[in-house]
Amino acid sequence: MIIDKPIFTIGTASNILNLHPRTLRIYEKEGLFKPERKGAWRYYSMNDLNWIKCIRKMIHERGINTGAIRNLLEHMACWNIVDCPLDKREMCTAYHASHMDTKWVS
């Protein structure tokens, strides 16, 4: 199975994660992740599900609130948080921008 291919509907994802679909919608609204959309349908990949498990662990085991998680996401590159294959990173403009040699002109 390709881990970054969005194949799970919100119902299937919530069953796999053993949580209510509304929780997934709340996490999305809070800006903690963004599932792929096709029309009105949300689709989740295995990477998404693994990230949601990580979010749940931070909230329930570590006591971190959603605002703090969102702040973390704003300051850390996504490829440092989730498993992102090198070939995907090589196609990512954000990844390239972070690795550019900055030349200062005076």
GROMACS .gro file of C-alpha atoms in nm:
model
  106
    1MET     CA    1   0.000   0.000   0.000
    2ILE     CA    2   0.128   0.347  -0.085
    3ILE     CA    3   0.131   0.537   0.243
    4ASP     CA    4   0.068   0.881   0.096
    5LYS     CA    5  -0.222   0.786  -0.131
    6PRO     CA    6  -0.554   0.921   0.007
    7ILE     CA    7  -0.787   0.621  -0.007
    8PHE     CA    8  -0.982   0.626   0.320
    9THR     CA    9  -1.311   0.812   0.362
   10ILE     CA   10  -1.378   0.992   0.688
   11GLY     CA   11  -1.594   0.700   0.807
   12THR     CA   12  -1.326   0.443   0.736
   13ALA     CA   13  -1.053   0.662   0.885
   14SER     CA   14  -1.254   0.721   1.202
   15ASN     CA   15  -1.315   0.345   1.237
   16ILE     CA   16  -0.944   0.267   1.192
   17LEU     CA   17  -0.851   0.535   1.447
   18ASN     CA   18  -1.138   0.447   1.681
   19LEU     CA   19  -1.262   0.804   1.709
   20HIS     CA   20  -1.568   1.001   1.603
   21PRO     CA   21  -1.566   1.155   1.252
   22ARG     CA   22  -1.640   1.492   1.416
   23THR     CA   23  -1.298   1.475   1.584
   24LEU     CA   24  -1.132   1.455   1.242
   25ARG     CA   25  -1.334   1.756   1.127
   26ILE     CA   26  -1.231   1.950   1.438
   27TYR     CA   27  -0.861   1.870   1.386
   28GLU     CA   28  -0.895   1.981   1.024
   29LYS     CA   29  -1.073   2.303   1.127
   30GLU     CA   30  -0.798   2.368   1.385
   31GLY     CA   31  -0.542   2.348   1.102
   32LEU     CA   32  -0.365   2.038   1.232
   33PHE     CA   33  -0.384   1.858   0.899
   34LYS     CA   34  -0.555   1.889   0.563
   35PRO     CA   35  -0.704   1.579   0.406
   36GLU     CA   36  -0.740   1.563   0.031
   37ARG     CA   37  -1.083   1.664  -0.093
   38LYS     CA   38  -1.271   1.542  -0.396
   39GLY     CA   39  -1.588   1.745  -0.409
   40ALA     CA   40  -1.748   1.731  -0.065
   41TRP     CA   41  -1.563   1.410   0.031
   42ARG     CA   42  -1.251   1.395   0.246
   43TYR     CA   43  -0.991   1.128   0.179
   44TYR     CA   44  -0.713   1.025   0.414
   45SER     CA   45  -0.382   0.848   0.348
   46MET     CA   46  -0.191   0.622   0.586
   47ASN     CA   47   0.043   0.916   0.647
   48ASP     CA   48  -0.261   1.121   0.751
   49LEU     CA   49  -0.376   0.846   0.986
   50ASN     CA   50  -0.029   0.815   1.140
   51TRP     CA   51  -0.015   1.192   1.189
   52ILE     CA   52  -0.360   1.191   1.352
   53LYS     CA   53  -0.238   0.918   1.590
   54CYS     CA   54   0.055   1.143   1.675
   55ILE     CA   55  -0.181   1.439   1.733
   56ARG     CA   56  -0.396   1.226   1.965
   57LYS     CA   57  -0.090   1.113   2.158
   58MET     CA   58   0.030   1.473   2.202
   59ILE     CA   59  -0.314   1.581   2.324
   60HIS     CA   60  -0.407   1.288   2.548
   61GLU     CA   61  -0.073   1.159   2.676
   62ARG     CA   62   0.138   1.474   2.681
   63GLY     CA   63  -0.134   1.729   2.756
   64ILE     CA   64  -0.048   1.952   2.460
   65ASN     CA   65  -0.341   2.160   2.332
   66THR     CA   66  -0.430   2.207   1.966
   67GLY     CA   67  -0.300   2.565   1.965
   68ALA     CA   68   0.044   2.448   2.075
   69ILE     CA   69   0.043   2.174   1.810
   70ARG     CA   70  -0.053   2.430   1.545
   71ASN     CA   71   0.233   2.653   1.666
   72LEU     CA   72   0.473   2.359   1.634
   73LEU     CA   73   0.357   2.304   1.277
   74GLU     CA   74   0.422   2.668   1.193
   75HIS     CA   75   0.783   2.640   1.309
   76MET     CA   76   0.885   2.293   1.197
   77ALA     CA   77   0.912   2.153   0.848
   78CYS     CA   78   0.651   1.890   0.772
   79TRP     CA   79   0.910   1.639   0.649
   80ASN     CA   80   1.056   1.642   1.001
   81ILE     CA   81   0.720   1.545   1.147
   82VAL     CA   82   0.580   1.282   0.911
   83ASP     CA   83   0.747   1.016   0.702
   84CYS     CA   84   0.809   1.183   0.367
   85PRO     CA   85   0.998   0.984   0.104
   86LEU     CA   86   1.292   1.159  -0.061
   87ASP     CA   87   1.128   1.151  -0.406
   88LYS     CA   88   0.830   1.344  -0.264
   89ARG     CA   89   1.059   1.595  -0.094
   90GLU     CA   90   1.246   1.648  -0.420
   91MET     CA   91   0.918   1.758  -0.583
   92CYS     CA   92   0.827   1.988  -0.292
   93THR     CA   93   0.881   2.361  -0.342
   94ALA     CA   94   0.891   2.424   0.034
   95TYR     CA   95   1.167   2.165   0.072
   96HIS     CA   96   1.373   2.322  -0.206
   97ALA     CA   97   1.319   2.672  -0.069
   98SER     CA   98   1.449   2.562   0.271
   99HIS     CA   99   1.765   2.415   0.117
  100MET     CA  100   1.854   2.701  -0.119
  101ASP     CA  101   2.185   2.876  -0.075
  102THR     CA  102   2.100   3.226   0.033
  103LYS     CA  103   2.328   3.487  -0.121
  104TRP     CA  104   2.323   3.829   0.037
  105VAL     CA  105   2.382   4.125  -0.185
  106SER     CA  106   2.517   4.440  -0.024
   0.00000   0.00000   0.00000
